[in-house]
Every structure is written in C-alpha cells, then in structure tokens.
C-alpha cells in the first residue's frame, strides 16, 4: 500500500474535471487501497481521486466511528437531493487548517459502481450526505472554499501559499 500526496489548494490541478472510470480492474483496486491508506492516515472521512491528482470519477469514504466501514463510489451520479438544506462547517484535506460554513442538501440519493463493478444505490443523510456532496464537488473540480466570499477565499489562498513557501524554505535548510 502507498500513501499518496494530497494536492493542496490553490493547486490548479484541483480544478480538473474528472473523467468517468472506464475499466474496474486491478489498477483501480490498487488506487482505491492507496486512497484509503492516505485518507485514514490524514484522519479524513472522504477522499476524491482528484485530490491525489488522478482525474477519474472515484471517491472513497468512511464516516464510521470505528473507521471500519469503507465505501467505494465509482462513477457516482446524484439521482436525488433534498430541497431541505443545512449550513454545516466543513474542512478539506486539500485546504489544511481551514474550516467554514457550507450549505448542503440534508439528504441525497447516489448511484455508483462498487469495486465488483456492480451498480449500488446509496440513500444518505447527515454527515454521509455532506461528505458525498463534498467529494462529488471535487470530481467536478470544485473546492469548498469556492462557496465562500471572494475576500475569505483570497485570504485562504494567501495563507496557504505562504504556508507552502515556508515549508519549502524549511525543508531546504
Ligand atoms: O475531501 C476531503 O478533503 C475530505 C473531507 C471530507 C468532508 C468534508 C466536509 C464535510 C464532510 C466530509 C475531510 O475528511 S473533512 C474532515 C477533515 C478535514 C481536514 C483534515 C482532517 C479531516
Ligand atoms: Zn475536500
């Protein structure tokens, strides 16, 4: 298993629109394993392939308390979302240290292939519903800070660019 590098905002590759997975094979299975290892290590509850610079429609999720209920969503499609929404605080493994409110549908219904290539239907609410919407945004090249005001977004961009430069300077010493 391999820990993958998570792209960090404002890396432009995070704005790539992912293409459908065409072949559920061993390569994909290895990528899924590596994505789960990366997500668990980062204490995340979801991870989109976009975030590890693989631009295919693939998401891994585990919202369980015991971190033992992995979900793989291949070519996910949102087939229904509730009109009722909720403003919830979000973070993102690609935007470290930043948390802010995002309005999401309270419940969603998603169809996706699993690693056996079988079509699954998921009816989700609460944290799982939010996570699915957050990850599906990633597959569309959208990062949650894009829901915030331009002022907030620019401050976050400036902060993370400086943080990256400081880390690179410290590493070069
Ligand atoms: O896409 C990601 O970066 C994973 C997100 C998924 C998520 C975001 C908002 C609401 C629900 C799920 C992270 O797992 S959120 C938790 C987090 C954030 C930063 C660092 C560690 C964990
Ligand atoms: Zn994210």
PDB file of C-alpha atoms and ligand atoms in Angstrom:
ATOM      1  CA  UNK A   1       0.000   0.000   0.000  1.00  0.00           C
ATOM      2  CA  UNK A   2       1.193   3.521  -0.694  1.00  0.00           C
ATOM      3  CA  UNK A   3       0.456   6.852   0.873  1.00  0.00           C
ATOM      4  CA  UNK A   4      -0.364   9.308  -1.865  1.00  0.00           C
ATOM      5  CA  UNK A   5       0.379  13.044  -1.960  1.00  0.00           C
ATOM      6  CA  UNK A   6      -2.727  15.156  -1.432  1.00  0.00           C
ATOM      7  CA  UNK A   7      -2.869  18.236  -3.659  1.00  0.00           C
ATOM      8  CA  UNK A   8      -3.214  21.446  -1.667  1.00  0.00           C
ATOM      9  CA  UNK A   9      -5.292  24.481  -2.586  1.00  0.00           C
ATOM     10  CA  UNK A  10      -4.710  26.608  -4.680  1.00  0.00           C
ATOM     11  CA  UNK A  11      -3.045  23.918  -6.836  1.00  0.00           C
ATOM     12  CA  UNK A  12      -4.771  24.332 -10.248  1.00  0.00           C
ATOM     13  CA  UNK A  13      -4.978  20.552 -10.690  1.00  0.00           C
ATOM     14  CA  UNK A  14      -7.747  20.570  -8.049  1.00  0.00           C
ATOM     15  CA  UNK A  15      -9.924  22.295 -10.648  1.00  0.00           C
ATOM     16  CA  UNK A  16      -9.676  19.479 -13.178  1.00  0.00           C
ATOM     17  CA  UNK A  17     -12.988  17.842 -14.119  1.00  0.00           C
ATOM     18  CA  UNK A  18     -12.634  14.081 -13.616  1.00  0.00           C
ATOM     19  CA  UNK A  19     -13.423  11.649 -16.427  1.00  0.00           C
ATOM     20  CA  UNK A  20     -15.565   8.515 -15.982  1.00  0.00           C
ATOM     21  CA  UNK A  21     -13.763   5.315 -14.947  1.00  0.00           C
ATOM     22  CA  UNK A  22     -13.785   3.015 -17.986  1.00  0.00           C
ATOM     23  CA  UNK A  23     -12.312  -0.164 -16.536  1.00  0.00           C
ATOM     24  CA  UNK A  24     -12.813  -1.539 -12.994  1.00  0.00           C
ATOM     25  CA  UNK A  25      -9.587  -3.523 -12.830  1.00  0.00           C
ATOM     26  CA  UNK A  26      -6.552  -4.291 -10.653  1.00  0.00           C
ATOM     27  CA  UNK A  27      -5.079  -0.848 -11.291  1.00  0.00           C
ATOM     28  CA  UNK A  28      -8.201   0.777  -9.905  1.00  0.00           C
ATOM     29  CA  UNK A  29      -8.287  -1.622  -6.969  1.00  0.00           C
ATOM     30  CA  UNK A  30      -4.698  -0.668  -6.050  1.00  0.00           C
ATOM     31  CA  UNK A  31      -5.550   3.026  -6.347  1.00  0.00           C
ATOM     32  CA  UNK A  32      -8.551   2.530  -4.032  1.00  0.00           C
ATOM     33  CA  UNK A  33      -6.321   0.808  -1.453  1.00  0.00           C
ATOM     34  CA  UNK A  34      -3.805   3.634  -1.629  1.00  0.00           C
ATOM     35  CA  UNK A  35      -6.564   6.244  -1.344  1.00  0.00           C
ATOM     36  CA  UNK A  36      -7.970   4.589   1.779  1.00  0.00           C
ATOM     37  CA  UNK A  37      -4.488   4.422   3.337  1.00  0.00           C
ATOM     38  CA  UNK A  38      -3.979   8.094   2.523  1.00  0.00           C
ATOM     39  CA  UNK A  39      -7.409   9.109   3.863  1.00  0.00           C
ATOM     40  CA  UNK A  40      -7.112   7.164   7.126  1.00  0.00           C
ATOM     41  CA  UNK A  41      -3.582   8.471   7.722  1.00  0.00           C
ATOM     42  CA  UNK A  42      -4.827  12.040   7.240  1.00  0.00           C
ATOM     43  CA  UNK A  43      -7.788  11.431   9.584  1.00  0.00           C
ATOM     44  CA  UNK A  44     -10.169  12.242   6.763  1.00  0.00           C
ATOM     45  CA  UNK A  45     -13.659  10.805   6.273  1.00  0.00           C
ATOM     46  CA  UNK A  46     -13.587  11.059   2.495  1.00  0.00           C
ATOM     47  CA  UNK A  47     -11.161  11.460  -0.386  1.00  0.00           C
ATOM     48  CA  UNK A  48     -11.712  12.081  -4.089  1.00  0.00           C
ATOM     49  CA  UNK A  49      -9.261  10.832  -6.742  1.00  0.00           C
ATOM     50  CA  UNK A  50      -8.882  14.451  -7.899  1.00  0.00           C
ATOM     51  CA  UNK A  51      -7.159  15.240  -4.603  1.00  0.00           C
ATOM     52  CA  UNK A  52      -4.392  12.723  -5.350  1.00  0.00           C
ATOM     53  CA  UNK A  53      -4.002  14.025  -8.899  1.00  0.00           C
ATOM     54  CA  UNK A  54      -5.927  11.176 -10.537  1.00  0.00           C
ATOM     55  CA  UNK A  55      -8.660  12.685 -12.636  1.00  0.00           C
ATOM     56  CA  UNK A  56     -11.179   9.873 -12.747  1.00  0.00           C
ATOM     57  CA  UNK A  57     -14.633   9.719 -11.117  1.00  0.00           C
ATOM     58  CA  UNK A  58     -13.688   7.795  -7.972  1.00  0.00           C
ATOM     59  CA  UNK A  59     -14.392   8.528  -4.297  1.00  0.00           C
ATOM     60  CA  UNK A  60     -13.560   6.680  -1.068  1.00  0.00           C
ATOM     61  CA  UNK A  61     -15.476   7.385   2.146  1.00  0.00           C
ATOM     62  CA  UNK A  62     -15.578   6.077   5.717  1.00  0.00           C
ATOM     63  CA  UNK A  63     -17.720   8.096   8.120  1.00  0.00           C
ATOM     64  CA  UNK A  64     -17.892   5.310  10.752  1.00  0.00           C
ATOM     65  CA  UNK A  65     -16.737   5.931  14.318  1.00  0.00           C
ATOM     66  CA  UNK A  66     -14.543   2.811  14.257  1.00  0.00           C
ATOM     67  CA  UNK A  67     -13.101   3.622  10.811  1.00  0.00           C
ATOM     68  CA  UNK A  68     -14.156   0.198   9.585  1.00  0.00           C
ATOM     69  CA  UNK A  69     -16.950   0.858   7.087  1.00  0.00           C
ATOM     70  CA  UNK A  70     -15.177   1.761   3.827  1.00  0.00           C
ATOM     71  CA  UNK A  71     -17.275   2.867   0.851  1.00  0.00           C
ATOM     72  CA  UNK A  72     -16.043   2.980  -2.752  1.00  0.00           C
ATOM     73  CA  UNK A  73     -18.035   5.071  -5.247  1.00  0.00           C
ATOM     74  CA  UNK A  74     -17.057   4.642  -8.897  1.00  0.00           C
ATOM     75  CA  UNK A  75     -18.701   6.976 -11.433  1.00  0.00           C
ATOM     76  CA  UNK A  76     -21.104   8.319  -8.787  1.00  0.00           C
ATOM     77  CA  UNK A  77     -24.240  10.045 -10.008  1.00  0.00           C
ATOM     78  CA  UNK A  78     -26.511  12.148  -7.794  1.00  0.00           C
ATOM     79  CA  UNK A  79     -30.013  10.908  -8.617  1.00  0.00           C
ATOM     80  CA  UNK A  80     -31.873  12.934  -5.944  1.00  0.00           C
ATOM     81  CA  UNK A  81     -31.169  15.620  -3.386  1.00  0.00           C
ATOM     82  CA  UNK A  82     -33.497  17.005  -0.742  1.00  0.00           C
ATOM     83  CA  UNK A  83     -34.741  20.560  -1.139  1.00  0.00           C
ATOM     84  CA  UNK A  84     -34.123  20.949   2.570  1.00  0.00           C
ATOM     85  CA  UNK A  85     -30.602  22.167   3.207  1.00  0.00           C
ATOM     86  CA  UNK A  86     -28.391  22.712   6.223  1.00  0.00           C
ATOM     87  CA  UNK A  87     -25.448  25.039   6.821  1.00  0.00           C
ATOM     88  CA  UNK A  88     -22.594  22.940   8.182  1.00  0.00           C
ATOM     89  CA  UNK A  89     -18.941  23.557   8.965  1.00  0.00           C
ATOM     90  CA  UNK A  90     -16.597  21.872   6.534  1.00  0.00           C
ATOM     91  CA  UNK A  91     -12.899  21.223   6.249  1.00  0.00           C
ATOM     92  CA  UNK A  92     -10.874  19.640   3.477  1.00  0.00           C
ATOM     93  CA  UNK A  93      -7.681  17.612   3.318  1.00  0.00           C
ATOM     94  CA  UNK A  94      -6.660  19.845   0.419  1.00  0.00           C
ATOM     95  CA  UNK A  95      -7.244  23.027   2.450  1.00  0.00           C
ATOM     96  CA  UNK A  96      -5.492  22.235   5.744  1.00  0.00           C
ATOM     97  CA  UNK A  97      -6.467  24.213   8.828  1.00  0.00           C
ATOM     98  CA  UNK A  98      -9.416  25.982   7.204  1.00  0.00           C
ATOM     99  CA  UNK A  99     -12.991  25.382   8.333  1.00  0.00           C
ATOM    100  CA  UNK A 100     -16.091  27.328   7.298  1.00  0.00           C
ATOM    101  CA  UNK A 101     -19.819  27.003   6.677  1.00  0.00           C
ATOM    102  CA  UNK A 102     -21.231  25.455   3.505  1.00  0.00           C
ATOM    103  CA  UNK A 103     -24.928  24.890   2.686  1.00  0.00           C
ATOM    104  CA  UNK A 104     -25.652  21.332   1.576  1.00  0.00           C
ATOM    105  CA  UNK A 105     -28.737  19.210   0.951  1.00  0.00           C
ATOM    106  CA  UNK A 106     -29.791  17.349   4.099  1.00  0.00           C
ATOM    107  CA  UNK A 107     -30.236  14.077   2.194  1.00  0.00           C
ATOM    108  CA  UNK A 108     -29.067  12.662  -1.140  1.00  0.00           C
ATOM    109  CA  UNK A 109     -29.530   9.535  -3.251  1.00  0.00           C
ATOM    110  CA  UNK A 110     -26.465   8.409  -5.215  1.00  0.00           C
ATOM    111  CA  UNK A 111     -25.880   5.590  -7.687  1.00  0.00           C
ATOM    112  CA  UNK A 112     -22.323   4.312  -8.209  1.00  0.00           C
ATOM    113  CA  UNK A 113     -20.396   1.208  -9.155  1.00  0.00           C
ATOM    114  CA  UNK A 114     -18.547  -0.712  -6.429  1.00  0.00           C
ATOM    115  CA  UNK A 115     -15.192  -2.433  -6.923  1.00  0.00           C
ATOM    116  CA  UNK A 116     -17.004  -5.506  -8.243  1.00  0.00           C
ATOM    117  CA  UNK A 117     -18.431  -3.330 -10.991  1.00  0.00           C
ATOM    118  CA  UNK A 118     -21.961  -3.674  -9.585  1.00  0.00           C
ATOM    119  CA  UNK A 119     -24.358  -0.732  -9.514  1.00  0.00           C
ATOM    120  CA  UNK A 120     -25.175   0.336  -5.965  1.00  0.00           C
ATOM    121  CA  UNK A 121     -27.716   2.869  -4.703  1.00  0.00           C
ATOM    122  CA  UNK A 122     -26.971   4.855  -1.543  1.00  0.00           C
ATOM    123  CA  UNK A 123     -29.554   6.898   0.362  1.00  0.00           C
ATOM    124  CA  UNK A 124     -27.616   9.172   2.698  1.00  0.00           C
ATOM    125  CA  UNK A 125     -28.336  11.869   5.245  1.00  0.00           C
ATOM    126  CA  UNK A 126     -26.318  13.732   7.849  1.00  0.00           C
ATOM    127  CA  UNK A 127     -22.545  13.536   7.695  1.00  0.00           C
ATOM    128  CA  UNK A 128     -22.534  10.939   4.922  1.00  0.00           C
ATOM    129  CA  UNK A 129     -24.748  13.122   2.740  1.00  0.00           C
ATOM    130  CA  UNK A 130     -22.467  16.116   3.291  1.00  0.00           C
ATOM    131  CA  UNK A 131     -19.351  14.060   2.591  1.00  0.00           C
ATOM    132  CA  UNK A 132     -20.772  12.665  -0.650  1.00  0.00           C
ATOM    133  CA  UNK A 133     -21.655  16.176  -1.856  1.00  0.00           C
ATOM    134  CA  UNK A 134     -18.208  17.484  -0.835  1.00  0.00           C
ATOM    135  CA  UNK A 135     -16.417  14.669  -2.656  1.00  0.00           C
ATOM    136  CA  UNK A 136     -18.590  14.890  -5.761  1.00  0.00           C
ATOM    137  CA  UNK A 137     -17.704  18.590  -5.919  1.00  0.00           C
ATOM    138  CA  UNK A 138     -14.032  17.559  -6.024  1.00  0.00           C
ATOM    139  CA  UNK A 139     -14.756  15.380  -9.084  1.00  0.00           C
ATOM    140  CA  UNK A 140     -16.180  18.489 -10.756  1.00  0.00           C
ATOM    141  CA  UNK A 141     -13.023  20.423  -9.910  1.00  0.00           C
ATOM    142  CA  UNK A 142     -14.731  22.378  -7.117  1.00  0.00           C
ATOM    143  CA  UNK A 143     -13.162  23.020  -3.684  1.00  0.00           C
ATOM    144  CA  UNK A 144     -15.405  24.030  -0.744  1.00  0.00           C
ATOM    145  CA  UNK A 145     -13.718  27.452  -0.398  1.00  0.00           C
ATOM    146  CA  UNK A 146     -15.432  28.391  -3.682  1.00  0.00           C
ATOM    147  CA  UNK A 147     -18.684  28.654  -1.724  1.00  0.00           C
ATOM    148  CA  UNK A 148     -17.103  31.344   0.481  1.00  0.00           C
ATOM    149  CA  UNK A 149     -16.819  35.077  -0.234  1.00  0.00           C
ATOM    150  CA  UNK A 150     -14.018  36.250  -2.564  1.00  0.00           C
ATOM    151  CA  UNK A 151     -12.481  38.067   0.415  1.00  0.00           C
ATOM    152  CA  UNK A 152     -12.371  34.893   2.530  1.00  0.00           C
ATOM    153  CA  UNK A 153     -11.166  32.801  -0.417  1.00  0.00           C
ATOM    154  CA  UNK A 154      -8.307  35.200  -1.227  1.00  0.00           C
ATOM    155  CA  UNK A 155      -7.225  35.306   2.409  1.00  0.00           C
ATOM    156  CA  UNK A 156      -7.181  31.475   2.485  1.00  0.00           C
ATOM    157  CA  UNK A 157      -5.224  31.373  -0.799  1.00  0.00           C
ATOM    158  CA  UNK A 158      -2.642  33.877   0.536  1.00  0.00           C
ATOM    159  CA  UNK A 159      -2.303  31.952   3.797  1.00  0.00           C
ATOM    160  CA  UNK A 160      -1.792  28.560   2.141  1.00  0.00           C
ATOM    161  CA  UNK A 161       0.639  29.901  -0.486  1.00  0.00           C
ATOM    162  CA  UNK A 162       2.747  31.422   2.329  1.00  0.00           C
ATOM    163  CA  UNK A 163       2.471  28.196   4.357  1.00  0.00           C
ATOM    164  CA  UNK A 164       3.752  26.158   1.368  1.00  0.00           C
ATOM    165  CA  UNK A 165       6.656  28.568   0.770  1.00  0.00           C
ATOM    166  CA  UNK A 166       7.616  28.423   4.458  1.00  0.00           C
ATOM    167  CA  UNK A 167       7.535  24.614   4.401  1.00  0.00           C
ATOM    168  CA  UNK A 168       9.653  24.510   1.238  1.00  0.00           C
ATOM    169  CA  UNK A 169      12.147  27.007   2.760  1.00  0.00           C
ATOM    170  CA  UNK A 170      12.391  24.986   5.980  1.00  0.00           C
ATOM    171  CA  UNK A 171      12.861  21.758   4.001  1.00  0.00           C
ATOM    172  CA  UNK A 172      15.700  23.335   2.003  1.00  0.00           C
ATOM    173  CA  UNK A 173      17.641  24.258   5.146  1.00  0.00           C
TER     174      UNK A 173
HETATM  175  O1  LIG B   1     -12.486  15.843   0.715  1.00  0.00           O
HETATM  176  C1  LIG B   1     -11.824  15.907   1.736  1.00  0.00           C
HETATM  177  O2  LIG B   1     -10.895  16.715   1.874  1.00  0.00           O
HETATM  178  C2  LIG B   1     -12.209  15.059   2.908  1.00  0.00           C
HETATM  179  C3  LIG B   1     -13.082  15.821   3.827  1.00  0.00           C
HETATM  180  C4  LIG B   1     -14.483  15.269   3.667  1.00  0.00           C
HETATM  181  C5  LIG B   1     -15.558  16.103   4.278  1.00  0.00           C
HETATM  182  C6  LIG B   1     -15.525  17.480   4.220  1.00  0.00           C
HETATM  183  C7  LIG B   1     -16.556  18.209   4.789  1.00  0.00           C
HETATM  184  C8  LIG B   1     -17.609  17.560   5.399  1.00  0.00           C
HETATM  185  C9  LIG B   1     -17.619  16.189   5.449  1.00  0.00           C
HETATM  186  C10 LIG B   1     -16.603  15.471   4.889  1.00  0.00           C
HETATM  187  C11 LIG B   1     -12.467  15.658   5.186  1.00  0.00           C
HETATM  188  O3  LIG B   1     -12.442  14.333   5.575  1.00  0.00           O
HETATM  189  S1  LIG B   1     -13.294  16.574   6.408  1.00  0.00           S
HETATM  190  C12 LIG B   1     -12.521  16.257   7.850  1.00  0.00           C
HETATM  191  C13 LIG B   1     -11.103  16.693   7.869  1.00  0.00           C
HETATM  192  C14 LIG B   1     -10.733  17.928   7.346  1.00  0.00           C
HETATM  193  C15 LIG B   1      -9.396  18.305   7.397  1.00  0.00           C
HETATM  194  C16 LIG B   1      -8.483  17.475   7.982  1.00  0.00           C
HETATM  195  C17 LIG B   1      -8.876  16.265   8.507  1.00  0.00           C
HETATM  196  C18 LIG B   1     -10.192  15.875   8.448  1.00  0.00           C
HETATM  197 ZN1  LIG B   2     -12.126  18.111   0.275  1.00  0.00          ZN
END
